[in-house]
Structures are given as structure tokens and as C-alpha cells.
mmCIF file of C-alpha atoms in Angstrom:
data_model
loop_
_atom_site.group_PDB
_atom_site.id
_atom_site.type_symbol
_atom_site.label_atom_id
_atom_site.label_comp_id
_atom_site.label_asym_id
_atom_site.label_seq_id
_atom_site.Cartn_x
_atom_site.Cartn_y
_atom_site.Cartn_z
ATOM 1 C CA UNK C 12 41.917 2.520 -8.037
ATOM 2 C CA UNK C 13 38.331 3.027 -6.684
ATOM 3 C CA UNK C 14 36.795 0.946 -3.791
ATOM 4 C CA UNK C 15 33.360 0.592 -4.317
ATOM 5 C CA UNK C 16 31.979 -1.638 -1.782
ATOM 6 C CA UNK C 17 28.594 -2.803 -2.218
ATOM 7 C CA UNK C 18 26.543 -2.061 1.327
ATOM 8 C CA UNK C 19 23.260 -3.992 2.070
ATOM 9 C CA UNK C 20 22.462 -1.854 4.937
ATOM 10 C CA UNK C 21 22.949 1.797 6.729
ATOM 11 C CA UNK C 22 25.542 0.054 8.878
ATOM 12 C CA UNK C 23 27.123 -1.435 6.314
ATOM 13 C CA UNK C 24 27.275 1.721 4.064
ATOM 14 C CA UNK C 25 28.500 4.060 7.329
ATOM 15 C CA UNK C 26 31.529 1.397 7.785
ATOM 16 C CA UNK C 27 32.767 1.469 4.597
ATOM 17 C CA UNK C 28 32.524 5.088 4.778
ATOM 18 C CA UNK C 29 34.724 4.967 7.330
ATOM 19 C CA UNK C 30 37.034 2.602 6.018
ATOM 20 C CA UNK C 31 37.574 5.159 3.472
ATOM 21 C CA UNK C 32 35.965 3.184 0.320
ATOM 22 C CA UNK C 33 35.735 5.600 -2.728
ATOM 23 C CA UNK C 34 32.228 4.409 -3.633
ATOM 24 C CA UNK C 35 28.996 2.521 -2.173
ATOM 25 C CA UNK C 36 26.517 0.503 -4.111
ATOM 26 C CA UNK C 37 23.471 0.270 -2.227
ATOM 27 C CA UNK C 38 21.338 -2.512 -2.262
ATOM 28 C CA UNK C 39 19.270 -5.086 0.291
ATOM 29 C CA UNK C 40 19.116 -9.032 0.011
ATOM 30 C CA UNK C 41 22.864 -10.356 -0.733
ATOM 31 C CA UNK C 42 21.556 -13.300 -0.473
ATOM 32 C CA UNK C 43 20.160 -13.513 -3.613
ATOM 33 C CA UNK C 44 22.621 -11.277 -5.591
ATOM 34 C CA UNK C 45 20.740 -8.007 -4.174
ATOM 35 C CA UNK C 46 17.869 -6.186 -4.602
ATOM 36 C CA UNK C 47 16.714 -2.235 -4.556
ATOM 37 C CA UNK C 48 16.837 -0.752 -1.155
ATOM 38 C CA UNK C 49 13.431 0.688 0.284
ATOM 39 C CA UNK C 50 12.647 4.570 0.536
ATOM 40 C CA UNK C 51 13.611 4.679 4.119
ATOM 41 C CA UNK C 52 17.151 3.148 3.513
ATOM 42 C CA UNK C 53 17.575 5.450 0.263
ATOM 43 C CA UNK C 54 16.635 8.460 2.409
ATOM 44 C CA UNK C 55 18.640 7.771 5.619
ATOM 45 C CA UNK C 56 22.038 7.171 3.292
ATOM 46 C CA UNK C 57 21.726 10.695 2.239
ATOM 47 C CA UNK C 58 21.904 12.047 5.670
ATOM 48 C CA UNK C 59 24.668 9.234 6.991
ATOM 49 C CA UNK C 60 26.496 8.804 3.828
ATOM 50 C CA UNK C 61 28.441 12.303 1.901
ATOM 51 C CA UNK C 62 30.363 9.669 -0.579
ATOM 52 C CA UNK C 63 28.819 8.829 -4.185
ATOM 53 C CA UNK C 64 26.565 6.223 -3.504
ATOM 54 C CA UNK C 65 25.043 4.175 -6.531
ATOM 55 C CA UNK C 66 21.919 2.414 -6.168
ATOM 56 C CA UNK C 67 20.901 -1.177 -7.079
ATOM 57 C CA UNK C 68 17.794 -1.202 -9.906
ATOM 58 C CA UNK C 69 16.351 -5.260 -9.304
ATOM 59 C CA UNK C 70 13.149 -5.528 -8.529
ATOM 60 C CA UNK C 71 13.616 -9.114 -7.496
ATOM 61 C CA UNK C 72 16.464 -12.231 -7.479
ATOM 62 C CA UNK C 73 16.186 -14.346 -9.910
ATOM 63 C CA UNK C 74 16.899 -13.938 -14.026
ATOM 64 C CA UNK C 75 17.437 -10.786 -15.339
ATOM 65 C CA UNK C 76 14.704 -10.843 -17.711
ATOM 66 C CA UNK C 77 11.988 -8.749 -16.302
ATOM 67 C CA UNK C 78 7.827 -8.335 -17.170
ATOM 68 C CA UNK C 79 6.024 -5.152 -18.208
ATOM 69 C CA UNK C 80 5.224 -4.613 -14.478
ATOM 70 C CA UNK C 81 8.803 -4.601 -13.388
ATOM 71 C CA UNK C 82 9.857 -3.021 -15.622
ATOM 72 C CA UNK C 83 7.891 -0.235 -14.821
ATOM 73 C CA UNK C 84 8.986 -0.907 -11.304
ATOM 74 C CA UNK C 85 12.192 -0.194 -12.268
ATOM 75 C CA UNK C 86 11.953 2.785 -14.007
ATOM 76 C CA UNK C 87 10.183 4.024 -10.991
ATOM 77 C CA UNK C 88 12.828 3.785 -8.945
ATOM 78 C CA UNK C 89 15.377 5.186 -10.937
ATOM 79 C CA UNK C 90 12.832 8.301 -11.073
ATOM 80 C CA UNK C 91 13.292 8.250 -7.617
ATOM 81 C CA UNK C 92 16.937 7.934 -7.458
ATOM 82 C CA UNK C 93 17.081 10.849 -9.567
ATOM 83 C CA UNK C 94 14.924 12.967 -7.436
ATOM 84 C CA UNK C 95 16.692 11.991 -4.426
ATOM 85 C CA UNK C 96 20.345 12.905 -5.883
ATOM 86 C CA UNK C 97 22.096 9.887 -5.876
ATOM 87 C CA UNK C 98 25.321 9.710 -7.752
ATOM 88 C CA UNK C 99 24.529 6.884 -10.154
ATOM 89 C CA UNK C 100 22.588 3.303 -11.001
ATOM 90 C CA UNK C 101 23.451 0.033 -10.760
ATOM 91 C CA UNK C 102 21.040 -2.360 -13.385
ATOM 92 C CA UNK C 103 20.600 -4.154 -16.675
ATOM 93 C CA UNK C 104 18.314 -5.922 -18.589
ATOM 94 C CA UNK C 105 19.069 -9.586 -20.509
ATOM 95 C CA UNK C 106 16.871 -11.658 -22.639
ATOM 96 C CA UNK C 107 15.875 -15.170 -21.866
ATOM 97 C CA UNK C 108 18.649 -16.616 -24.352
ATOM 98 C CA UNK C 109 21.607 -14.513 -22.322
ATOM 99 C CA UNK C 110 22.163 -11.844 -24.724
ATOM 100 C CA UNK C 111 21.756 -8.070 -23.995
ATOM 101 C CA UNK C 112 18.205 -6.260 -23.808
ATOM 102 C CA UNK C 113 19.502 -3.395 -26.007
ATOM 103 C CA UNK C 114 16.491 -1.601 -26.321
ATOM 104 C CA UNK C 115 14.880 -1.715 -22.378
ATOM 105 C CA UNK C 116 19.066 -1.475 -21.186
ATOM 106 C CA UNK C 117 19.151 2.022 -23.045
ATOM 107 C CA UNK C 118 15.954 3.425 -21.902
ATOM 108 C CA UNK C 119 17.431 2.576 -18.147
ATOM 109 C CA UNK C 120 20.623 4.710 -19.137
ATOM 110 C CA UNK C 121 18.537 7.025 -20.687
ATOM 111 C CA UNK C 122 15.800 7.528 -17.453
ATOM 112 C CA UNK C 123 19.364 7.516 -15.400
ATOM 113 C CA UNK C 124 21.108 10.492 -16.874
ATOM 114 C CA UNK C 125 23.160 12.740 -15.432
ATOM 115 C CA UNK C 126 23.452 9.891 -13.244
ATOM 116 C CA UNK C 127 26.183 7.322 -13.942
ATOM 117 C CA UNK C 128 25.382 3.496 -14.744
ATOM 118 C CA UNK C 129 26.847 0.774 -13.898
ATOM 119 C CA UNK C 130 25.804 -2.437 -16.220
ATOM 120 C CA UNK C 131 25.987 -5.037 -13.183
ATOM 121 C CA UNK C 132 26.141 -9.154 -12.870
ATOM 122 C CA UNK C 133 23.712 -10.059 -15.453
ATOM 123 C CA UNK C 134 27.358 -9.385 -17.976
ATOM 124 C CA UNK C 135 28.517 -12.687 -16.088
ATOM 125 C CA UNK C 136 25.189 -14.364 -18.193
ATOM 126 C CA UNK C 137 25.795 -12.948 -21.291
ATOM 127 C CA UNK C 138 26.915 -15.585 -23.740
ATOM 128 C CA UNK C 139 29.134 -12.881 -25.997
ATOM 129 C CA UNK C 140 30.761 -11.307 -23.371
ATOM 130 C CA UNK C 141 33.129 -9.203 -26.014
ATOM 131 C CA UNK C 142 30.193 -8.440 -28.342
ATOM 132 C CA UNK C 143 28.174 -7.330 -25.011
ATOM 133 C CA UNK C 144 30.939 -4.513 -24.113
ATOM 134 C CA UNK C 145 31.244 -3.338 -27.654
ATOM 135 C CA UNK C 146 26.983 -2.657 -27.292
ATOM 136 C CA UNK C 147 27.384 -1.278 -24.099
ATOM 137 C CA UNK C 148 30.186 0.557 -25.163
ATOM 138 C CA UNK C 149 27.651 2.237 -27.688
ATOM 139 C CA UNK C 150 24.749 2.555 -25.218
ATOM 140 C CA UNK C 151 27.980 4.716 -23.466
ATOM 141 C CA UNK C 152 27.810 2.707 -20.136
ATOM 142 C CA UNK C 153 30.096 4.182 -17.439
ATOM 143 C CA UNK C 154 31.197 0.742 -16.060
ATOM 144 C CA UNK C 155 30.622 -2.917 -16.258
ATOM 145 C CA UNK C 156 30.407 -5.094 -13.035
ATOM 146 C CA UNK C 157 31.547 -8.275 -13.325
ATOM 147 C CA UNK C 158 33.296 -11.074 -11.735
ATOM 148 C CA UNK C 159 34.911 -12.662 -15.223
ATOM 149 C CA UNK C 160 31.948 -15.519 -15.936
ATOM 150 C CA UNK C 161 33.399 -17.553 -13.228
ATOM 151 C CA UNK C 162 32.337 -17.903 -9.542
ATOM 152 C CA UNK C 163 35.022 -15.283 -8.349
ATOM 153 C CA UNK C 164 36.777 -12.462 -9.917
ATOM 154 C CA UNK C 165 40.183 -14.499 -9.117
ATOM 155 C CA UNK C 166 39.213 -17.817 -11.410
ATOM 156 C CA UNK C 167 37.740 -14.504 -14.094
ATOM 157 C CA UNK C 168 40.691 -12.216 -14.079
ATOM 158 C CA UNK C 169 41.655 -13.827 -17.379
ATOM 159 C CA UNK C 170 38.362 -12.658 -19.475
ATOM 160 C CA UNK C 171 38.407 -9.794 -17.277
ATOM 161 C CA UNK C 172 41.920 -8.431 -18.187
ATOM 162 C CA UNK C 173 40.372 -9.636 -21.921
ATOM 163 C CA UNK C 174 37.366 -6.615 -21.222
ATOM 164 C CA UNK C 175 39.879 -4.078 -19.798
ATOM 165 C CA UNK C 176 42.379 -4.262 -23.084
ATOM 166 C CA UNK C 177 39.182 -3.968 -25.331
ATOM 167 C CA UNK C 178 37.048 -1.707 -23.575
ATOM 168 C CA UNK C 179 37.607 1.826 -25.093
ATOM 169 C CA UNK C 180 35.897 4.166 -22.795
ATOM 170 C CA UNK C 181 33.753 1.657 -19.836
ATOM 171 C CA UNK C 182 35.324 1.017 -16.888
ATOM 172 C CA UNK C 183 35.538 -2.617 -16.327
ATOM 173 C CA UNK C 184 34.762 -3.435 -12.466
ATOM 174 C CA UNK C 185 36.055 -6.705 -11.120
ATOM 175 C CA UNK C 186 33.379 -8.212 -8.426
ATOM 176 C CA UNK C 187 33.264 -11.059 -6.636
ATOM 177 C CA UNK C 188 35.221 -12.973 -4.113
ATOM 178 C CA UNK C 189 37.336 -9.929 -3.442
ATOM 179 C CA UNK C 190 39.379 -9.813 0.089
ATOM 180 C CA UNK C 191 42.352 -7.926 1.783
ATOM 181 C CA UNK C 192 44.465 -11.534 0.777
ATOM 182 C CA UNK C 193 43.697 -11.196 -3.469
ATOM 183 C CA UNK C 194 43.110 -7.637 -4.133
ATOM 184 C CA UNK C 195 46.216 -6.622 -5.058
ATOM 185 C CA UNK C 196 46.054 -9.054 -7.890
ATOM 186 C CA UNK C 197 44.302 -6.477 -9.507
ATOM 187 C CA UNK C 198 45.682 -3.676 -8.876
ATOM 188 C CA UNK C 199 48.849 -4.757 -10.763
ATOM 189 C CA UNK C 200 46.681 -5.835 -13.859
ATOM 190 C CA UNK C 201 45.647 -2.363 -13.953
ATOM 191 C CA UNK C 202 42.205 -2.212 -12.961
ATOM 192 C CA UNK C 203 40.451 1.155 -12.023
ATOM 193 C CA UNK C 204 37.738 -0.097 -9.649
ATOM 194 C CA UNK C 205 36.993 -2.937 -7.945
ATOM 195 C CA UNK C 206 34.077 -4.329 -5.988
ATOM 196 C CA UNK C 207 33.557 -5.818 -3.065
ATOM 197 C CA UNK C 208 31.010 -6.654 0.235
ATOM 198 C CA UNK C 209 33.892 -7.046 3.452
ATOM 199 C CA UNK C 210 30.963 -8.831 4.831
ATOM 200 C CA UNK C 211 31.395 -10.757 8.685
ATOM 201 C CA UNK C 212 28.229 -12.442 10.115
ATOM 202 C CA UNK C 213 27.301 -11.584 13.226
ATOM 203 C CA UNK C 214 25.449 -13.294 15.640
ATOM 204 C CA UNK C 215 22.204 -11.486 16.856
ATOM 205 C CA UNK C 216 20.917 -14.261 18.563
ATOM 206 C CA UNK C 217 21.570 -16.579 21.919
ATOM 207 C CA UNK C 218 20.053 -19.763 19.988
ATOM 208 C CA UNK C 219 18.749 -20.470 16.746
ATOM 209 C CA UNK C 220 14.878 -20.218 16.627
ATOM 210 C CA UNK C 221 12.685 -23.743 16.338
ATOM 211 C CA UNK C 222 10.629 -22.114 13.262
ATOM 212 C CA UNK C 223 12.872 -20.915 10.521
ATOM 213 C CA UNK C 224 12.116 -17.898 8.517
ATOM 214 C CA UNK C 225 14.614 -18.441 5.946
ATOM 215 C CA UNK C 226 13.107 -20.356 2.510
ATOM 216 C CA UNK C 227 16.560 -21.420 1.049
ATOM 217 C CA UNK C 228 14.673 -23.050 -1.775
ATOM 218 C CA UNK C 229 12.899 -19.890 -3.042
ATOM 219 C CA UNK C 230 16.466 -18.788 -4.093
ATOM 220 C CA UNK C 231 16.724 -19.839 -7.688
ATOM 221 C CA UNK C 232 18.529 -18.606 -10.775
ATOM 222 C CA UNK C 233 15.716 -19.995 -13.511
ATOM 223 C CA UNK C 234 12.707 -19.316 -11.646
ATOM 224 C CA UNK C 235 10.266 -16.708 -9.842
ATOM 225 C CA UNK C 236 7.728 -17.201 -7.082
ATOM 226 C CA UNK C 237 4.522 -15.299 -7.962
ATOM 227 C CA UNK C 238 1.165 -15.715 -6.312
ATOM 228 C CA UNK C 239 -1.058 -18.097 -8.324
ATOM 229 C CA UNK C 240 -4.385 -17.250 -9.061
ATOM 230 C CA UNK C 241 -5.967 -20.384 -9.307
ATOM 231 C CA UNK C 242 -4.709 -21.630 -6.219
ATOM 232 C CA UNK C 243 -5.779 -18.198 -4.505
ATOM 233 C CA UNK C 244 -8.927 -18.121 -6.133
ATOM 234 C CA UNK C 245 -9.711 -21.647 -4.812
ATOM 235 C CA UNK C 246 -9.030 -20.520 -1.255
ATOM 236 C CA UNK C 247 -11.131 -17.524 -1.357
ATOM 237 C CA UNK C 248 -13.995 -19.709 -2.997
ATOM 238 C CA UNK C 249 -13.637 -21.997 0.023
ATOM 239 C CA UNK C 250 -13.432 -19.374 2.606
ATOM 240 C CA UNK C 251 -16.941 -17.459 1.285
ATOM 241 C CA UNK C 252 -18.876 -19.633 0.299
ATOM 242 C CA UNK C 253 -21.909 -20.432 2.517
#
């Protein structure tokens, strides 16, 4: 069975290196399912890191239904990825009624190759889940990251064990509320991978600061903050004029 444990930092990716985990998925932001890492974080994890490490494509948290301009974001990165030598991707692309971006999904594998991709989370939206492997089965995605359509891979393991028996060639990667006390749960259904964070807070600070810098309401599943040009027009009118 491979550990792939998804890092959101050098540290993090260096420990589980040292733990002995198979794989890393890189990535910044848990917080709000994870986002791409920055240049500086992609380059330092090829001098810390000599395991595969596979690199989350999101631009931003939120849906997984992206614009023109992330999208080109995206395929970007993956350039960059690429040039860089990582060992695979980590992305996906849905449409606004939950069903599969075929079309932008396979030009991501496509940009991606030799590289190996993972189809991540946005499967736990999808509202076919069994007609979504069989297209990503024909897009020939390596594995599938999911945690069942439930909160936690424990309450999925049903659907997931489901995936597994169908898939025919994808690796089906239970993620999600995996710890040292459930794991073995699935490695006696059988599963090759799984995924997981190990993640323990740790305090930084003596006190907690008066002025927070933490927006907890800016994480949301059905919408996106973006700048809005009236109201920033109306500022800059107020500023200049004389």
C-alpha cells in the first residue's frame, strides 16, 4: 500500500519523508481544501525532498469550476511542474451541475504527461460517481482521490470499495479523515494507496493577537471573492478627483 501524505509546507513534506511515506502531494492552504504551492516552495522540495512528490493544480478554494483566466493559470503551472521534474499532478475540472469537465480535464492530463495525474476531491462532487470513473478511466487517469462522498473516508469506504471493484486500471485513493486508529480498515479492503495530512497544530504564539488575520467567512464552497470593479472604480473616482 502507498502512503501518500499530502504536505502543506517544506516541514511538513521533510517529516513525512522521514516517516517513510511512499508519496507527497504538495500543496498550501488546507484550510480551504488546498491550493498550488508558490515557486519557492516547488523549488526548495526538490532539494529537501528525493521521494515522488505530486503537486496540487487549484488556483483557488472554492468550486471546481474554473474561468478562462484560471484556467490558463493552471495550465501554467503544470508547465512548470513539468519543467521542474516533479513526479506527477494533482487537479480536475467539474462543471457547475457536478458532472465531469471532460474536455478541459483531458487537456490537464494531456499538458501533464509523462507526469502522472491524480483526479483529486472535486470526484466527492460529482453526482455519477460510477459514470465519472468509467470517463476517467478513458481519459486514462492514474488515480482518483477521494474520500467516498461523505465527510471521511471511514463513513465512504462503502462507495469507495464500490470504485475499487469497478475501476479497471485507476487507482482508487481513499482521503480523508485518515489516522494511525482507522487505517488499517483499508488496508484489509484492499486498497493500494491511501491519503492522508498527520497534521498537529502547533502553537507559534504566547497569546492570541487583538486583530485577527483569519477571514473564516471568505471560506465558501458556492462562492469566490473577486475584486469588484464598480466598487474599486468608485474609490479611485473619490480619491482623484479634485
Amino acid at each position: 500500500m502507498i502512503v501518500e501524505v499530502c504536505a502543506n509546507s517544506l516541514e511538513s513534506a521533510v517529516n513525512a519523508q522521514k516517516a517513510g511515506a511512499d508519496r507527497i502531494e504538495l500543496c498550501t492552504e488546507l484550510a480551504g481544501g488546498g491550493t498550488t504551492p508558490s515557486f519557492g516552495l516547488l523549488k526548495l522540495i526538490k532539494e529537501y525532498v528525493s521521494i515522488p512528490v505530486n503537486v496540487l493544480i487549484r488556483p483557488r478554494s472554492g468550486d471546481f469550476t474554473y474561468s478562462n483566466l484560471e484556467f490558463e493559470i493552471m495550465k501554467k503551472d503544470i508547465a512548470l511542474c513539468k519543467e521542474l521534474g516533479f513526479n506527477g499532478i494533482v487537479s480536475g475540472v467539474l462543471y457547475k451541475d457536478f458532472t465531469l469537465d471532460v474536455e478541459r480535464t483531458k487537456e490537464l492530463i494531456k499538458l501533464s504527461r509523462p507526469m502522472q495525474f491524480t483526479f483529486h476531491r472535486a470526484f466527492d462532487w460529482v453526482s455519477g460517481p460510477m459514470a465519472t470513473l468509467q470517463q476517467l478511466e478513458g481519459l486514462e487517469v492514474d488515480t482518483i482521490l477521494s474520500s467516498g462522498q461523505q465527510n471521511s473516508s471511514v463513513a465512504g469506504i462503502d462507495l469507495l470499495s464500490k470504485l475499487q471493484k469497478k475501476s479497471k486500471r485507476t487507482v482508487i485513493m481513499p482521503g480523508g479523515g485518515i489516522l494511525d486508529a482507522n487505517v488499517l480498515e483499508f488496508k484489509k479492503k484492499g486498497f493500494g494507496a491511501i491519503h492522508l495530512t498527520g497534521i498537529k497544530f502547533h502553537k507559534t504564539l504566547d497569546q492570541i493577537p487583538v486583530v485577527p488575520m483569519s477571514t473564516p467567512s471568505f471560506l465558501r464552497d458556492d462562492e469566490i471573492a473577486i475584486s469588484h470593479m464598480a466598487t474599486l472604480k468608485e474609490v479611485v473616482r473619490l480619491v482623484k478627483e479634485k
